[in-house]
Amino acid sequence: MSQISAYQALTRHLAEQGYSFICPSPETQGRVVKQRRSNVSTEDAQSAEALKSIIPDAIFESLNSAYIVTQNEDESYRSAIRVSNFYLPSLPCVNFDAAPLYYIHSSFPASSDAVFFGPDTYLFVSFLETITRHLLHVPGSIIDVCCGSGAGAIHMARTYPQAKSLGLDLNPHALRLGGVNARLAGVNVDFHESNLFAAVPEDMKPYGVDLIVSNPPYIASSTDGEDLPIYADGGAGFGLDISFRIAEEGMKMLSSTGVIVIYTGVAIPTSNPGHDAFLEKLNKMEHAEVFEYTVLHPDMWPEEIGKGAYADVCRIQVVGAVLGRNAKSREVVKEASRRKWAV
């Protein structure tokens, strides 16, 4: 059985069993794992007997053959992946007869090439569900930059199945799982290894991209590599470097009515608790207009506050920003597009 077939068989079985897992933060997962291992009734949860009581033998063997589940030296088993619900429950609108959509990502604990999923992803996708009001037309092209395993690209491809959807990321492991998740979701997304927009195909550039979405890393990179979690690679400026580069470079390839949606974290300084550095930078961008700027979580990752790069920060707020071209820039791009069509 191929790896994708193993994933499909697993998720079908989980759906039939009514499986549900809302993925928490790494810190919460760590506390749960520690508690489970300290309890006699749950400490053997990684044994073959425990796993086979949950997963049928044929599926277990397929996962083992595909190296999705591997055996440790002590004869316990370890899964390389976790299976989470793609969407948060939304009562009373939930259709209980519909099969749940699952999402494959890295297991706990995280490694240097981990494929992350959790609270940030849920908030990001929830925000994407609201941004259609900013689109003047149904998008024909969609890019999810710093896509990880593709949650943004997959959600937008489900929303606009006729659009050409592209996922870009530096992590090849994440891109491979992106392909799996797109197959499980029944959508077409092309994934490419790319440093931000470097791998955007030439055929997407002449008339601009209609929708760019991104949930980039936003925890600050450390100069000494200490005091910060493994997923800290958001760059300088309290982790805003990558987010702002996406805004700047994305504006250069937008269509005349295109929209950029960025979900990111903003460190709020203790000395000036009303200052938002990201909003300030966006408002100063040439040719750009901020259509919406919403605080989606006022205090994300509180465990990082008071240490390392965040020694003088009072909180990290998560925001959803929607921006596009200002009126003057839209006219310039429209005129350039008309000339291309004329040629």
Coordinates of C-alpha atoms in Angstrom, one line a residue, residues 54-314:
I54 CA -7.3 1.6 18.1
I55 CA -6.2 0.8 14.5
P56 CA -7.0 -2.4 12.5
D57 CA -4.1 -4.7 11.8
A58 CA -4.1 -4.0 8.1
I59 CA -3.9 -0.2 8.5
F60 CA -1.3 -0.6 11.3
E61 CA 0.9 -2.7 9.0
S62 CA 0.5 -0.2 6.1
L63 CA 1.5 2.7 8.4
N64 CA 4.5 0.6 9.6
S65 CA 5.5 -0.3 6.1
A66 CA 5.3 3.3 5.0
Y67 CA 7.5 4.3 8.0
I68 CA 4.7 6.5 9.3
V69 CA 4.7 4.4 12.5
T70 CA 8.1 3.1 13.5
Q71 CA 9.3 0.8 16.3
N72 CA 11.7 2.0 19.0
E73 CA 14.6 0.0 20.6
D74 CA 12.4 -0.8 23.6
E75 CA 9.8 -2.3 21.3
S76 CA 7.4 0.6 21.8
Y77 CA 6.1 2.4 18.7
R78 CA 6.3 6.0 17.6
S79 CA 4.1 7.8 15.1
A80 CA 5.8 10.4 12.9
I81 CA 2.4 12.2 12.4
R82 CA -0.6 13.4 14.2
V83 CA -4.1 13.5 12.8
S84 CA -6.1 16.6 13.8
N85 CA -9.5 18.1 12.8
F86 CA -8.9 20.6 10.0
Y87 CA -11.6 23.0 11.2
L88 CA -12.8 23.9 14.7
P89 CA -16.4 22.8 15.5
S90 CA -18.9 25.5 14.7
L91 CA -22.2 24.8 16.5
P92 CA -25.1 24.9 15.6
C93 CA -24.0 24.8 12.0
V94 CA -22.1 21.5 12.2
N95 CA -23.4 18.8 9.8
F96 CA -23.1 15.7 12.0
D97 CA -23.7 13.5 9.0
A98 CA -20.7 14.9 7.0
A99 CA -17.4 13.1 7.3
P100 CA -14.8 15.3 9.2
L101 CA -11.9 16.7 7.3
Y102 CA -8.6 15.7 8.9
Y103 CA -5.2 17.2 8.6
I104 CA -1.8 15.4 8.9
H105 CA 1.1 17.1 10.6
S106 CA 4.2 16.3 12.7
S107 CA 3.9 14.4 15.9
F108 CA 5.1 15.8 19.3
P109 CA 7.8 16.8 20.2
A110 CA 8.8 19.2 17.4
S111 CA 12.0 18.8 15.5
S112 CA 13.9 21.2 13.2
D113 CA 11.9 20.2 10.2
A114 CA 8.6 19.8 12.0
V115 CA 5.3 20.5 10.2
F116 CA 3.3 22.6 12.7
F117 CA -0.4 22.7 13.2
G118 CA -2.4 24.1 16.2
P119 CA -4.0 27.2 17.6
D120 CA -2.4 29.6 15.1
T121 CA -3.6 27.5 12.1
Y122 CA -7.2 27.3 13.4
L123 CA -7.3 31.1 13.9
F124 CA -5.7 31.7 10.5
V125 CA -8.2 29.5 8.6
S126 CA -11.1 31.1 10.6
F127 CA -9.9 34.5 9.5
L128 CA -9.6 33.4 5.9
E129 CA -13.3 32.4 6.0
T130 CA -14.2 36.1 6.5
I131 CA -12.0 37.8 3.9
T132 CA -14.2 37.1 0.8
R133 CA -15.9 40.5 1.3
H134 CA -12.6 42.1 0.3
L135 CA -12.4 40.3 -3.0
L136 CA -14.0 42.2 -5.9
H137 CA -13.9 39.2 -8.1
V138 CA -13.6 35.4 -7.8
P139 CA -9.8 34.9 -7.7
G140 CA -8.2 33.1 -10.6
S141 CA -4.8 32.7 -8.9
I142 CA -4.0 32.0 -5.2
I143 CA -0.6 31.8 -3.5
D144 CA 0.0 30.6 0.1
V145 CA 3.5 31.7 1.0
C146 CA 5.3 30.1 4.0
C147 CA 2.5 27.6 3.6
G148 CA 3.9 24.8 5.8
S149 CA 1.7 21.8 5.0
G150 CA -0.8 23.9 3.2
A151 CA -3.7 24.8 5.4
G152 CA -4.3 28.2 3.9
A153 CA -3.8 27.0 0.3
I154 CA -6.1 24.0 0.9
H155 CA -8.9 26.1 2.5
M156 CA -8.8 28.7 -0.3
A157 CA -8.7 25.9 -2.9
R158 CA -11.8 24.5 -1.3
T159 CA -13.4 27.9 -1.4
Y160 CA -12.4 28.7 -5.0
P161 CA -11.8 25.3 -6.7
Q162 CA -11.5 26.9 -10.2
A163 CA -8.5 29.0 -9.1
K164 CA -4.9 28.0 -9.7
S165 CA -3.6 27.5 -6.2
L166 CA 0.0 27.4 -5.2
G167 CA 1.8 26.6 -1.9
L168 CA 5.3 27.9 -1.3
D169 CA 7.7 26.9 1.6
L170 CA 11.3 26.2 2.4
N171 CA 10.5 22.9 4.2
P172 CA 10.4 20.0 1.8
H173 CA 8.9 17.7 4.5
A174 CA 6.0 20.2 5.0
L175 CA 5.5 20.3 1.2
R176 CA 5.2 16.5 1.0
L177 CA 2.6 16.5 3.7
G178 CA 0.9 19.4 1.9
G179 CA 0.4 17.1 -1.0
V180 CA -1.1 14.5 1.3
N181 CA -3.4 17.0 2.9
A182 CA -4.6 18.4 -0.4
R183 CA -5.4 14.8 -1.6
L184 CA -7.4 14.2 1.6
A185 CA -9.3 17.4 1.1
G186 CA -10.0 16.6 -2.5
V187 CA -8.4 19.8 -4.0
N188 CA -5.6 20.6 -6.4
V189 CA -2.7 22.6 -5.0
D190 CA 0.7 22.8 -6.5
F191 CA 3.5 22.9 -3.9
H192 CA 7.0 24.2 -4.6
E193 CA 10.1 24.6 -2.4
S194 CA 10.7 28.3 -2.3
N195 CA 12.2 31.2 -0.4
L196 CA 9.1 33.4 -0.2
F197 CA 8.0 34.1 -3.8
A198 CA 11.2 32.9 -5.5
A199 CA 9.5 29.9 -7.2
V200 CA 6.4 31.6 -8.4
P201 CA 5.9 30.3 -12.0
E202 CA 6.4 32.9 -14.8
D203 CA 2.9 32.3 -16.1
M204 CA 1.4 33.7 -12.9
K205 CA 3.3 37.0 -13.1
P206 CA 2.2 38.9 -16.2
Y207 CA -1.3 39.9 -15.0
G208 CA -0.7 39.6 -11.3
V209 CA -1.9 37.3 -8.5
D210 CA -5.4 37.7 -7.2
L211 CA -5.0 36.4 -3.7
I212 CA -1.9 36.0 -1.5
V213 CA -2.3 34.5 2.0
S214 CA 0.3 33.7 4.6
N215 CA 0.7 32.5 8.1
P216 CA 4.5 32.9 8.4
P217 CA 6.7 32.2 11.4
Y218 CA 6.5 35.1 13.7
I219 CA 8.4 34.2 16.9
A220 CA 11.6 36.3 16.9
S221 CA 14.9 34.7 15.7
S222 CA 17.5 34.6 18.4
T223 CA 21.0 35.9 17.8
D224 CA 22.5 33.3 20.2
G225 CA 20.0 30.5 19.6
E226 CA 19.0 30.4 23.2
D227 CA 15.8 31.0 25.2
L228 CA 13.5 30.6 22.2
P229 CA 11.5 27.6 21.0
I230 CA 12.5 25.5 18.0
Y231 CA 9.9 27.2 15.8
A232 CA 11.5 30.6 16.3
D233 CA 12.5 31.7 12.8
G234 CA 10.4 34.8 12.2
G235 CA 13.5 36.9 11.8
A236 CA 14.4 40.3 13.3
G237 CA 12.1 43.0 14.5
F238 CA 10.5 40.8 17.2
G239 CA 9.7 38.3 14.5
L240 CA 8.1 40.7 12.0
D241 CA 10.8 40.6 9.4
I242 CA 9.4 37.8 7.3
S243 CA 5.8 39.1 7.6
F244 CA 6.7 42.5 6.4
R245 CA 8.8 41.1 3.5
I246 CA 5.8 39.1 2.4
A247 CA 3.7 42.3 2.4
E248 CA 6.4 44.2 0.4
E249 CA 7.2 41.5 -2.1
G250 CA 3.6 40.4 -2.4
M251 CA 2.5 43.9 -3.4
K252 CA 4.8 43.8 -6.4
M253 CA 3.0 40.8 -7.9
L254 CA -0.6 41.6 -7.0
S255 CA -3.2 42.0 -9.8
S256 CA -4.9 45.4 -9.9
T257 CA -7.7 44.2 -7.5
G258 CA -5.6 41.6 -5.7
V259 CA -5.6 41.1 -1.9
I260 CA -2.9 40.0 0.5
V261 CA -3.9 38.4 3.8
I262 CA -1.3 38.0 6.5
Y263 CA -1.8 36.3 9.9
T264 CA 1.1 37.2 12.2
G265 CA 2.1 38.0 15.8
V266 CA 3.1 41.4 17.0
A267 CA 5.2 42.0 20.1
I268 CA 3.8 44.8 22.1
P269 CA 6.5 46.7 24.1
T270 CA 6.1 47.2 27.9
S271 CA 7.2 50.8 27.5
N272 CA 4.5 51.6 24.9
P273 CA 1.6 49.1 25.2
G274 CA -0.4 51.0 22.6
H275 CA 2.2 50.7 19.8
D276 CA 1.8 48.1 17.0
A277 CA 4.9 48.1 14.8
F278 CA 3.4 45.9 12.1
L279 CA 0.4 48.2 11.5
E280 CA 2.7 51.2 11.5
K281 CA 4.8 49.7 8.8
L282 CA 1.9 48.6 6.7
N283 CA 0.4 52.1 6.8
K284 CA 3.7 53.5 5.5
M285 CA 3.9 51.1 2.5
E286 CA 4.0 52.9 -0.8
H287 CA 1.1 52.0 -3.2
A288 CA -0.7 50.0 -0.5
E289 CA -3.9 50.4 1.5
V290 CA -4.9 48.4 4.6
F291 CA -8.4 47.2 4.1
E292 CA -8.7 45.4 7.5
Y293 CA -6.6 44.9 10.6
T294 CA -8.1 42.7 13.3
V295 CA -6.6 41.5 16.6
L296 CA -7.5 37.8 16.6
H297 CA -5.8 36.9 19.9
P298 CA -4.6 39.5 22.4
D299 CA -2.0 37.3 24.3
M300 CA -0.6 34.4 22.2
W301 CA 2.5 32.4 23.5
P302 CA 2.6 34.1 26.9
E303 CA 5.3 31.6 28.0
E304 CA 7.8 33.6 25.8
I305 CA 7.2 36.9 27.5
G306 CA 10.0 38.2 29.7
K307 CA 12.9 36.2 28.3
G308 CA 15.3 36.4 25.3
A309 CA 14.1 38.7 22.6
Y310 CA 10.9 39.3 24.6
A311 CA 12.5 40.5 27.8
D312 CA 10.9 44.0 27.4
V313 CA 7.6 42.8 25.8
C314 CA 4.3 42.7 27.7

